[in-house]
Short mmCIF file of C-alpha atoms and ligand atoms in Angstrom, two decimals:
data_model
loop_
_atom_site.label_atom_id
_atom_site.label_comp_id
_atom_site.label_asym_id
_atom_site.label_seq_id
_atom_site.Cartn_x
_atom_site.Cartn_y
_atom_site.Cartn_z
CA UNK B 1144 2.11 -54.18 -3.28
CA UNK B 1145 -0.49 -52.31 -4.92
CA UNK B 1146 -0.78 -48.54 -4.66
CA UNK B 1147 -3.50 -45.94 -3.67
CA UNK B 1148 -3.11 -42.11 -4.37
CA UNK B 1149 -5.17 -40.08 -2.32
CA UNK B 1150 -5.82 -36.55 -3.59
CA UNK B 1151 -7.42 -33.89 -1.21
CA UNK B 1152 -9.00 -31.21 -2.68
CA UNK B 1153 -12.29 -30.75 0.22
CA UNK B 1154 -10.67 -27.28 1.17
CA UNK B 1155 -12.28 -23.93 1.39
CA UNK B 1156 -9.15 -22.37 0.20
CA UNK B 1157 -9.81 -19.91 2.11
CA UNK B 1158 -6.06 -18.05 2.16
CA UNK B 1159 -6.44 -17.48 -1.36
CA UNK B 1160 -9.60 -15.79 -1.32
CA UNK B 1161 -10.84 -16.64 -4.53
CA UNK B 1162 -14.64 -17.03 -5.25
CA UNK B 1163 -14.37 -20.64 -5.36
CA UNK B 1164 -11.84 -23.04 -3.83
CA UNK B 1165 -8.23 -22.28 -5.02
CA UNK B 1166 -7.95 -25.87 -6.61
CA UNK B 1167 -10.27 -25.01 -9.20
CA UNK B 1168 -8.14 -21.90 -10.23
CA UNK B 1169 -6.39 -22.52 -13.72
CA UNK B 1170 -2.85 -22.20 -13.95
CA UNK B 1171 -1.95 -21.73 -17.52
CA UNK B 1172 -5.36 -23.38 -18.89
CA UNK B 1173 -5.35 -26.09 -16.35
CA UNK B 1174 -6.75 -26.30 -12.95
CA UNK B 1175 -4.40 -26.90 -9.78
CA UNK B 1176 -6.86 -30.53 -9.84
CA UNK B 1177 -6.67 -31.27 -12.76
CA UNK B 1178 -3.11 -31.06 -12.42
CA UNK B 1179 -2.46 -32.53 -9.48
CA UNK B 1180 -4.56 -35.41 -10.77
CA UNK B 1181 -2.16 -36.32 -13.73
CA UNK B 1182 0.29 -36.12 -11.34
CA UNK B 1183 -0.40 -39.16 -10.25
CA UNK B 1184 -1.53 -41.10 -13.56
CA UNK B 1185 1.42 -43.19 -13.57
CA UNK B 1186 1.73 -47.16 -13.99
CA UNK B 1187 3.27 -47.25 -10.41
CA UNK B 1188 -0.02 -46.01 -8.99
CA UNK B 1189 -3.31 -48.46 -9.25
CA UNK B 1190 -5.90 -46.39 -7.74
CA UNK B 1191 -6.61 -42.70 -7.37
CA UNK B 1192 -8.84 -41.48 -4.52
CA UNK B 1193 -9.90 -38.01 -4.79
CA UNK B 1194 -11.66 -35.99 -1.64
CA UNK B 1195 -13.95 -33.20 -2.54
CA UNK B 1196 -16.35 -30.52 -0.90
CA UNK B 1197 -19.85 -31.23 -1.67
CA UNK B 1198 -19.64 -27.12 -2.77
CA UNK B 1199 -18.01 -28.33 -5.78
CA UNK B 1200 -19.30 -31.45 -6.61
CA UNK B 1201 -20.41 -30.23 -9.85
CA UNK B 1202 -17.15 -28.73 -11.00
CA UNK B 1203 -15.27 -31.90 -9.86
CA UNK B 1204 -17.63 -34.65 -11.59
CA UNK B 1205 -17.48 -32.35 -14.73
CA UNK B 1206 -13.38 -32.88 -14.63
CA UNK B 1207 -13.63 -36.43 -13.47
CA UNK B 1208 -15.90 -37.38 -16.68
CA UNK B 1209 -12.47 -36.94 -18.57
CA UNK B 1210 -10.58 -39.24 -15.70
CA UNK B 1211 -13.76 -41.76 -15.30
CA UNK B 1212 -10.67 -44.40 -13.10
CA UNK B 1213 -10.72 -41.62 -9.97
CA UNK B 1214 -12.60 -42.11 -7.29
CA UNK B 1215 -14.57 -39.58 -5.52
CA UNK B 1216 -15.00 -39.51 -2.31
CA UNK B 1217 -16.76 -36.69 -0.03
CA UNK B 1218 -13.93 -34.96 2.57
CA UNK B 1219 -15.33 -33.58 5.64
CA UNK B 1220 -14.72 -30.26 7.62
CA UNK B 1221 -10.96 -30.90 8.61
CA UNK B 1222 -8.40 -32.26 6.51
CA UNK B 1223 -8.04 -35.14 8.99
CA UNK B 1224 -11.59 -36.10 8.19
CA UNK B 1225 -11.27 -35.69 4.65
CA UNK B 1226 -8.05 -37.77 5.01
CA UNK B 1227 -9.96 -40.40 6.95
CA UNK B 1228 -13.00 -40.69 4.60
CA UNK B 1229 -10.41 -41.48 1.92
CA UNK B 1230 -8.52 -44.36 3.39
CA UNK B 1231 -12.04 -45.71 4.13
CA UNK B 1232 -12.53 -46.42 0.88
CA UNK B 1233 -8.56 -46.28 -0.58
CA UNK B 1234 -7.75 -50.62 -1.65
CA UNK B 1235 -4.00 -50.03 -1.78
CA UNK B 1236 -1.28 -51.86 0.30
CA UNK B 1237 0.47 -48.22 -0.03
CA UNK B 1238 -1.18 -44.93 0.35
CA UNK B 1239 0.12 -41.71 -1.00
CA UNK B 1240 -1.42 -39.09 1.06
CA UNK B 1241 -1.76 -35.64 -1.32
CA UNK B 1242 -2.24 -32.10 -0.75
CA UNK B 1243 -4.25 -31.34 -4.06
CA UNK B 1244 -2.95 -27.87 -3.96
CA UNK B 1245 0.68 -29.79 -4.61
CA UNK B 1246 0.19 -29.52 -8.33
CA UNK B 1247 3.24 -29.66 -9.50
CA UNK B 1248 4.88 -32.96 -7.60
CA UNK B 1249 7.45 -34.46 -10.02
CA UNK B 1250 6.87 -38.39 -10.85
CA UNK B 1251 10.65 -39.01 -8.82
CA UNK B 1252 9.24 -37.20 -6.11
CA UNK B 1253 6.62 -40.02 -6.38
CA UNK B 1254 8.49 -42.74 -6.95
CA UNK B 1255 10.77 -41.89 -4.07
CA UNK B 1256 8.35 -42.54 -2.09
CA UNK B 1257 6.54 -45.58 -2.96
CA UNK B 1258 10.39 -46.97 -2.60
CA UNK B 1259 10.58 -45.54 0.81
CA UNK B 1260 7.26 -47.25 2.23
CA UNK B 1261 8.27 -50.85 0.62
CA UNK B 1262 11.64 -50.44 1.97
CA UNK B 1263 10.59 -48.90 5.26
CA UNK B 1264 7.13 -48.51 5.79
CA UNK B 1265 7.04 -44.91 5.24
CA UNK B 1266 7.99 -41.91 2.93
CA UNK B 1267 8.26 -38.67 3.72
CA UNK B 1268 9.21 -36.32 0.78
CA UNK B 1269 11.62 -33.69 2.88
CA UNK B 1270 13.79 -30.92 1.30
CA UNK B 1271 17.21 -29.15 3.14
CA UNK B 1272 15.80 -25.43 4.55
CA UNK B 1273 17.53 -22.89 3.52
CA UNK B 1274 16.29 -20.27 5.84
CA UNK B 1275 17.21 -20.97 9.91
CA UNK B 1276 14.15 -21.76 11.87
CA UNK B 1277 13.04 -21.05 15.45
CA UNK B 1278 10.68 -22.66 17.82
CA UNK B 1279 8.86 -20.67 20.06
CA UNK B 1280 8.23 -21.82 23.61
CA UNK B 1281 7.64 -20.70 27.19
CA UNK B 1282 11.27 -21.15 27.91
CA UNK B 1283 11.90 -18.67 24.80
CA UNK B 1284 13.55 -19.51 21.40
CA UNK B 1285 15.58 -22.69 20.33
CA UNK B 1286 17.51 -22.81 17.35
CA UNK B 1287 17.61 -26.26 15.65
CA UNK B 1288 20.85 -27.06 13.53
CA UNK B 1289 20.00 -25.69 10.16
CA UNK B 1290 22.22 -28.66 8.79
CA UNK B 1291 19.08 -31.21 10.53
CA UNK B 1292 16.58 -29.05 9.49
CA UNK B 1293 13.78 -30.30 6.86
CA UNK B 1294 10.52 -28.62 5.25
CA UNK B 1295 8.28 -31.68 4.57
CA UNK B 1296 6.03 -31.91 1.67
CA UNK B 1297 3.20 -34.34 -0.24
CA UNK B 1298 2.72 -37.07 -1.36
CA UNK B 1299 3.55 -38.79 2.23
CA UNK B 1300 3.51 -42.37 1.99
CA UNK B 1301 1.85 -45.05 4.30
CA UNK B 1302 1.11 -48.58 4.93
CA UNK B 1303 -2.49 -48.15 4.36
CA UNK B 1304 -3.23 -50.46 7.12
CA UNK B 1305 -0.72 -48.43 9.83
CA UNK B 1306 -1.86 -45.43 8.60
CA UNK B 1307 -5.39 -46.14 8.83
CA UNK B 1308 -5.10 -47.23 12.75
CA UNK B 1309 -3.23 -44.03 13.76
CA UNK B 1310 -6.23 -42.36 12.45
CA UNK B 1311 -8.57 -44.08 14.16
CA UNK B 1312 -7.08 -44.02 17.36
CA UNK B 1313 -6.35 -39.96 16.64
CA UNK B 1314 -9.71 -39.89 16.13
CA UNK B 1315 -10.54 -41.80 19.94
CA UNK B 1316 -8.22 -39.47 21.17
CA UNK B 1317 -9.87 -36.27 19.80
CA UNK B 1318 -5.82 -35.16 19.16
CA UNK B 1319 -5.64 -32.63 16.09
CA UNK B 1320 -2.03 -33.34 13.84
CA UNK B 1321 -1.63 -30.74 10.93
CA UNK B 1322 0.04 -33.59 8.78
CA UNK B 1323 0.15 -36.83 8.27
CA UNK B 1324 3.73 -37.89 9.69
CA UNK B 1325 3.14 -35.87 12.53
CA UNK B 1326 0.27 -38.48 13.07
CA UNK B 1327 2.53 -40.87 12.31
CA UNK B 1328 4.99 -40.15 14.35
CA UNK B 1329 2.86 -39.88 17.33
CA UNK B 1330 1.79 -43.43 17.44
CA UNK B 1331 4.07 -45.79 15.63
CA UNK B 1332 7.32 -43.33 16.27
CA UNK B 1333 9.47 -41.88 14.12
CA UNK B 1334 8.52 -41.86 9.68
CA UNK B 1335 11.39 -42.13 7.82
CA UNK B 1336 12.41 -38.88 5.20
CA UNK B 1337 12.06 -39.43 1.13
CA UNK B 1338 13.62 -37.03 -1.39
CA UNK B 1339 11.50 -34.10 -2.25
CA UNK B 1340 11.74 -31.10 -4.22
CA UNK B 1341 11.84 -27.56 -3.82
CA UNK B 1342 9.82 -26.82 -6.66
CA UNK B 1343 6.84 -29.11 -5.18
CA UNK B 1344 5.15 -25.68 -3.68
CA UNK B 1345 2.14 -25.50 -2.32
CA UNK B 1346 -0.33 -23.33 -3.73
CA UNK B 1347 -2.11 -20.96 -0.44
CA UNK B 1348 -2.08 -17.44 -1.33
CA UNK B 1349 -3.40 -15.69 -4.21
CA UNK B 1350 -0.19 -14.76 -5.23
CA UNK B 1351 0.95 -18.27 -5.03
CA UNK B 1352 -0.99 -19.08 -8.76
CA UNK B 1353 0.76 -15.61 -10.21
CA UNK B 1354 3.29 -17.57 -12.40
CA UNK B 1355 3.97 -14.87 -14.61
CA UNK B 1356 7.14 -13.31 -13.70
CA UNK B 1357 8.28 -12.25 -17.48
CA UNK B 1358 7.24 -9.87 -19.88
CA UNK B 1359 8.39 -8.96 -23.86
CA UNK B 1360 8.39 -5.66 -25.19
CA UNK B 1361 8.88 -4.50 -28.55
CA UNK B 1362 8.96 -1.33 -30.13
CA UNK B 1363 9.85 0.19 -33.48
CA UNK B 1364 10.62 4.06 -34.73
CA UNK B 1365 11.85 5.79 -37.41
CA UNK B 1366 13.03 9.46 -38.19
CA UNK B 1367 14.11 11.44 -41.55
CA UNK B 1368 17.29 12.69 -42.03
CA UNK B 1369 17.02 16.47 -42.73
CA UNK B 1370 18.28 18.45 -39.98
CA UNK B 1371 20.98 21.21 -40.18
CA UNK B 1372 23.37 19.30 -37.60
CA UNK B 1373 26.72 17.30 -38.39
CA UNK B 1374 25.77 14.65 -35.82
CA UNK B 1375 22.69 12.21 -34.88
CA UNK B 1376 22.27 10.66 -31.18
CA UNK B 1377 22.06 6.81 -31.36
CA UNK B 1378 21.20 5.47 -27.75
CA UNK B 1379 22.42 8.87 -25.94
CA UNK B 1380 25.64 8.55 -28.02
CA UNK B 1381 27.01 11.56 -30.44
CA UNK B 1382 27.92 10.04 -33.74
CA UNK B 1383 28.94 12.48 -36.60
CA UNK B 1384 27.23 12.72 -40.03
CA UNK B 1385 26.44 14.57 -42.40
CA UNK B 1386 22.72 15.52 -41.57
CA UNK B 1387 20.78 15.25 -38.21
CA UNK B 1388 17.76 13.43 -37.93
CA UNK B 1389 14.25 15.74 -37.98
CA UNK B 1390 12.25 15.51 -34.61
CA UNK B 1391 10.52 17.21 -32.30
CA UNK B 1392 12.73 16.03 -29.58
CA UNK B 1393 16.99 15.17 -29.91
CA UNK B 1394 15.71 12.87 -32.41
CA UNK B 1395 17.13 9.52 -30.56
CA UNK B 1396 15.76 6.93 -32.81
CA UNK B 1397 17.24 4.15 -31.08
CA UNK B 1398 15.50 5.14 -27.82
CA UNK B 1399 12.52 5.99 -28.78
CA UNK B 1400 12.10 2.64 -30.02
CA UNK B 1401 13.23 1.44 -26.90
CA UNK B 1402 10.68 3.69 -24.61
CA UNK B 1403 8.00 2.18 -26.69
CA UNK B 1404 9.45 -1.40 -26.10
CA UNK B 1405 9.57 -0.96 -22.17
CA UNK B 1406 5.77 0.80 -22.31
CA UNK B 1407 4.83 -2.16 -24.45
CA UNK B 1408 5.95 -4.70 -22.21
CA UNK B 1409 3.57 -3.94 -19.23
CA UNK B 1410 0.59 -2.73 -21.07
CA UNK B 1411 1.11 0.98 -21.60
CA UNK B 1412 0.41 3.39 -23.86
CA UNK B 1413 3.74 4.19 -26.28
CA UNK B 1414 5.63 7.43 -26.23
CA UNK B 1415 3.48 10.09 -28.18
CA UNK B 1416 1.03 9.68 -25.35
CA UNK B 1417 3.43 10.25 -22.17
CA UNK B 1418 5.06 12.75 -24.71
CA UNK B 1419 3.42 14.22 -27.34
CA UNK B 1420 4.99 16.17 -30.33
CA UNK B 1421 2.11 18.89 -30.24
CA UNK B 1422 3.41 19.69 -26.39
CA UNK B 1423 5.90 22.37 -26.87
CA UNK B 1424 8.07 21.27 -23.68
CA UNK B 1425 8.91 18.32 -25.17
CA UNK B 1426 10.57 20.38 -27.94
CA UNK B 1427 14.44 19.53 -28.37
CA UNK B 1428 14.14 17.14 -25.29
CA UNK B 1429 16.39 14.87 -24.01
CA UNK B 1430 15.64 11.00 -25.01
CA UNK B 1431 17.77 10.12 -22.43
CA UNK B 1432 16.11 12.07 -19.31
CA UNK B 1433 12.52 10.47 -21.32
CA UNK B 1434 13.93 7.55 -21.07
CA UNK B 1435 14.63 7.35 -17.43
CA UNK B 1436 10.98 8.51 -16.70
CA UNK B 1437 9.97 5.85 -18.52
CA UNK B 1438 11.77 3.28 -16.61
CA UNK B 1439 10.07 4.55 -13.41
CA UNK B 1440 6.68 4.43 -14.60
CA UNK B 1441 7.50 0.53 -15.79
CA UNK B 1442 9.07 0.28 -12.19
CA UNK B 1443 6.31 1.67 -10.56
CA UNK B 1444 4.19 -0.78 -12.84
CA UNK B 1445 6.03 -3.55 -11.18
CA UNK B 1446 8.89 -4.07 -13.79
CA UNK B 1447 12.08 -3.83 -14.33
CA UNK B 1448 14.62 -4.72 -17.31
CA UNK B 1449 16.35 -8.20 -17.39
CA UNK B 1450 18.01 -7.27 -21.31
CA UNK B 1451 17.63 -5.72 -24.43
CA UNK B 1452 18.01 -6.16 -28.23
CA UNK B 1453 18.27 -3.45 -30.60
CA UNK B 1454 18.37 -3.75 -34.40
CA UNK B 1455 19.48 -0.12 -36.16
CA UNK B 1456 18.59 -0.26 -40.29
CA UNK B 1457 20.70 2.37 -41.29
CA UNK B 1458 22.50 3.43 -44.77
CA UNK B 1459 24.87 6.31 -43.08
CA UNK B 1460 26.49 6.79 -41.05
CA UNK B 1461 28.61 3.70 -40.15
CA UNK B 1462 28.34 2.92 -36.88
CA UNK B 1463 30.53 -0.29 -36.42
CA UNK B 1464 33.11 1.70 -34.11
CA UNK B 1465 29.75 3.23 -32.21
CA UNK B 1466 28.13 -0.25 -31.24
CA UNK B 1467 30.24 -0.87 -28.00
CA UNK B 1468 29.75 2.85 -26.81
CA UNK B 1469 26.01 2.34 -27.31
CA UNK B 1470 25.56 -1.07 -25.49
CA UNK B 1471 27.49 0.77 -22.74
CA UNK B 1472 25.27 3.46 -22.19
CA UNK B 1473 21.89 1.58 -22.88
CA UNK B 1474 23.35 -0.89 -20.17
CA UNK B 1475 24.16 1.82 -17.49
CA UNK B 1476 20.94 3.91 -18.30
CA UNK B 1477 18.49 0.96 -18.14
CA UNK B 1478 20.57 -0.67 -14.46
CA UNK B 1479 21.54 -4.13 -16.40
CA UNK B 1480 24.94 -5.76 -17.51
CA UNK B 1481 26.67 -5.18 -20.64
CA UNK B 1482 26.28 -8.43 -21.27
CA UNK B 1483 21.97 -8.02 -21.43
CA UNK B 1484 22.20 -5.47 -24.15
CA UNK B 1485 22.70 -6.24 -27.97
CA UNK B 1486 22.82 -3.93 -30.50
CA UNK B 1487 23.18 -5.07 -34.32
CA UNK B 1488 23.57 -2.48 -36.99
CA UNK B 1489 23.15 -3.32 -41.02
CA UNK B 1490 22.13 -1.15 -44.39
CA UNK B 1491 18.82 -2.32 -45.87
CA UNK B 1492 20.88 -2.88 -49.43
CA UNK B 1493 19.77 0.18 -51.06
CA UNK B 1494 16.11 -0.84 -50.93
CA UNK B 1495 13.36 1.57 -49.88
CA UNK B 1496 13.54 4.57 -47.65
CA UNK B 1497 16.18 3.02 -45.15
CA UNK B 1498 18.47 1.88 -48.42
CA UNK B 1499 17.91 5.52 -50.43
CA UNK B 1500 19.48 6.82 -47.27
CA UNK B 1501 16.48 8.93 -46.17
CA UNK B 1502 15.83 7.73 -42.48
CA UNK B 1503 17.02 5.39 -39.76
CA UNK B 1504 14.59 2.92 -38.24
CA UNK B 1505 15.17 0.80 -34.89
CA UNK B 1506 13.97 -2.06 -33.75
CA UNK B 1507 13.92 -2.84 -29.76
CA UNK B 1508 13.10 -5.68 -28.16
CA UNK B 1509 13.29 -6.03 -23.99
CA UNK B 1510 13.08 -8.71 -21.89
CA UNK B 1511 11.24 -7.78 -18.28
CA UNK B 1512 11.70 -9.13 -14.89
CA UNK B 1513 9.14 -8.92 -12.02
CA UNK B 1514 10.68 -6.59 -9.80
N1 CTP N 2110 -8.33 -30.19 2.51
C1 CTP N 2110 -9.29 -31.17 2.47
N2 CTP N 2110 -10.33 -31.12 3.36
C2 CTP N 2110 -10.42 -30.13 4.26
C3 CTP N 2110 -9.43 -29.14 4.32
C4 CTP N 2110 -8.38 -29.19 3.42
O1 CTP N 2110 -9.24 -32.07 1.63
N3 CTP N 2110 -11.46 -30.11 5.09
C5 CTP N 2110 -7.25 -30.23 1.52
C6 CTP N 2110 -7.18 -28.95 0.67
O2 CTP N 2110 -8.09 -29.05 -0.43
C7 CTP N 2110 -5.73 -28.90 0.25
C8 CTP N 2110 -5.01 -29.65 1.38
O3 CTP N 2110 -6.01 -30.26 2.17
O4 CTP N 2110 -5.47 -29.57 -0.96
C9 CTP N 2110 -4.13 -28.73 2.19
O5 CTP N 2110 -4.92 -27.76 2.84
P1 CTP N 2110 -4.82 -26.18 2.63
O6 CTP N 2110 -3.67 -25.83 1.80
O7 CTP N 2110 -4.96 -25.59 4.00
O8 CTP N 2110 -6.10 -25.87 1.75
P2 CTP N 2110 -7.46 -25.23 2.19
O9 CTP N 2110 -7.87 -25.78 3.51
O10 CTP N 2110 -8.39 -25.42 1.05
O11 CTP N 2110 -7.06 -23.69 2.31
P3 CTP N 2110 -7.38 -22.70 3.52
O12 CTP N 2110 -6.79 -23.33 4.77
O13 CTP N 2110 -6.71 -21.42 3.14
O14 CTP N 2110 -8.88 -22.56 3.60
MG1 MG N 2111 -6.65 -25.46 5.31
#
């Protein structure tokens, strides 16, 4: 039986309220089409029928010169006519019946369902809720078994020819369905369910095509030793030695490069801006307290810390039995398991500034979550 994908993509996307419709957005270089299209460029599938808005027409042909095998075919104003227009001209046996803003469908997901509509005349990719859902009627709420509960998805897969009649006499009817096995199910009774996937989203709100949900920081510092004190601070920790380190604040090396990672990561300016060494009342201050107001500006900025890795290039003092102290109280101060934080010491073999014993430097590195 021979196959016919049928891509819709005549939306406004209105929802998303972009300046053009939402399937033309790139995600990561590539449009939501585009991808949906090679979705379905697999030897299981002999035809593709795509639906577009005459509003785009230009846009679409321009992708379709690189996939000269679809076949376009104007949509109309309602998904149901766009749907209709399609099987007009759709040669399959089998139609797969796609929301273009599906782009990321798996090929299983696909497969799934061809298998379904040869073995059973339908396919219905369907996926386990995991939330309980309510229906809403004049008699007031019903709660369906959350065990029988399904969210159902595209590609939904027809006989062409069945398929094609419901519409028709949907059409006669003047009845509205806001999916395809809905239609289905009105006129030739029950579809049955296909295995989807709960990472086949659709794509409707802006926010939807935000994908980024991670961001790297890195930051670096270093301070002279020179300062009449037997100790330096090393992530808010006390370690002894011989000579503190020169600053205009406590001199925390390790957190300073660690403020300038966390700035770094969403876009800010680094530390000598939010605190600068000419401003007297950051003389002597705390890293640690700068440190937590830098967290809440990167929380306010929408971030927070998923984990951290330090590197400390240090001649003196050694700070082997320090490490596990420091993790600690990097890990409490920035909200995160021990586990998230590393912290890897070494001497820089007696080569330049760090080896001569003259300064410490840090490196920082940190790993941000959306919040
Ligand atoms: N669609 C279509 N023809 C229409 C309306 C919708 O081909 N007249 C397609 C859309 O392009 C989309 C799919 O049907 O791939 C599902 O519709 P939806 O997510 O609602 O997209 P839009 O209708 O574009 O968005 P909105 O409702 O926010 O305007
Ligand atoms: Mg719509």
């Amino acid at each position: 039986m021979s196959v016919s994908a049928i891509i819709l993509s005549a939306g406004k996307g209105e929802r998303a309220g972009f300046e053009k419709n939402k399937l033309l957005i790139e995600l990561n270089g590539i449009s939501a089409l585009e991808r949906s299209i090679c979705c379905f460029c697999l030897p299981e599938v002999d035809e593709i029928v795509l639906a577009y808005a005459k509003r785009d027409e230009e846009d679409v042909f321009s992708l379709l010169r690189k996939y000269p095998f679809v076949k376009p075919v104007l949509g109309g104003e309602t998904r149901m006519q766009s749907v209709f227009n399609a099987l007009s001209v759709a040669s399959g046996d089998i139609v797969l019946i796609h929301d273009g803003a599906r782009p990321f469908v798996k090929k299983e997901t696909v497969i799934n369902c061809i298998e379904s509509v040869k073995a059973h005349k339908s396919g219905i990719p369907a996926v386990p809720v995991s939330d309980t859902v309510v229906c809403l009627s004049s008699d007031g709420l019903s709660y369906p078994v959350r065990a029988n509960t399904y969210a159902i998805q595209t590609p939904q897969g027809f006989l062409k020819d069945e398929i094609l009649s419901c519409y028709q006499q949907a059409e006669r009817d003047g009845k509205t369905f806001t999916d395809d096995s809905s239609l289905y199910n009105a006129y030739l009774g029950s579809p049955t369910l296909s295995k989807g996937d709960p990472t086949n989203k659709k794509l409707t709100y802006a926010s939807d095509f935000n994908s980024e949900t991670e961001r790297v920081g890195f930051g670096v510092d270093t301070h002279a030793f020179g300062k009449d004190q037997p100790y330096i601070l090393l992530g808010g920790v006390k370690i002894p030695c011989e000579s503190g380190l020169v600053a205009h604040s406590d001199g925390d090396v390790l957190l300073h490069a660690v403020m300038d990672a966390l700035l770094s990561a969403v876009g800010l300016h680094d530390i000598g801006h939010y605190f600068p060494d000419t401003d007297e009342t950051y003389r002597g201050a705390d890293s640690t307290l700068l440190t937590k107001t830098v967290l809440k500006t990167v929380l306010e900025n929408g971030y927070r810390v998923k984990s951290l890795s330090v590197a400390v290039q240090a001649e003196k003092p050694k700070l082997k039995n320090y490490i596990d102290r420091i993790r600690e109280n990097l890990a409490s101060l920035l909200d995160v398991d021990c586990s998230a934080v590393g912290v890897s010491a070494g001497t820089n073999e007696k080569l330049g500034y760090v080896g001569e014993g003259k300064g410490i430097t840090v490196y920082a590195t940190v790993l941000m979550k959306k919040a």
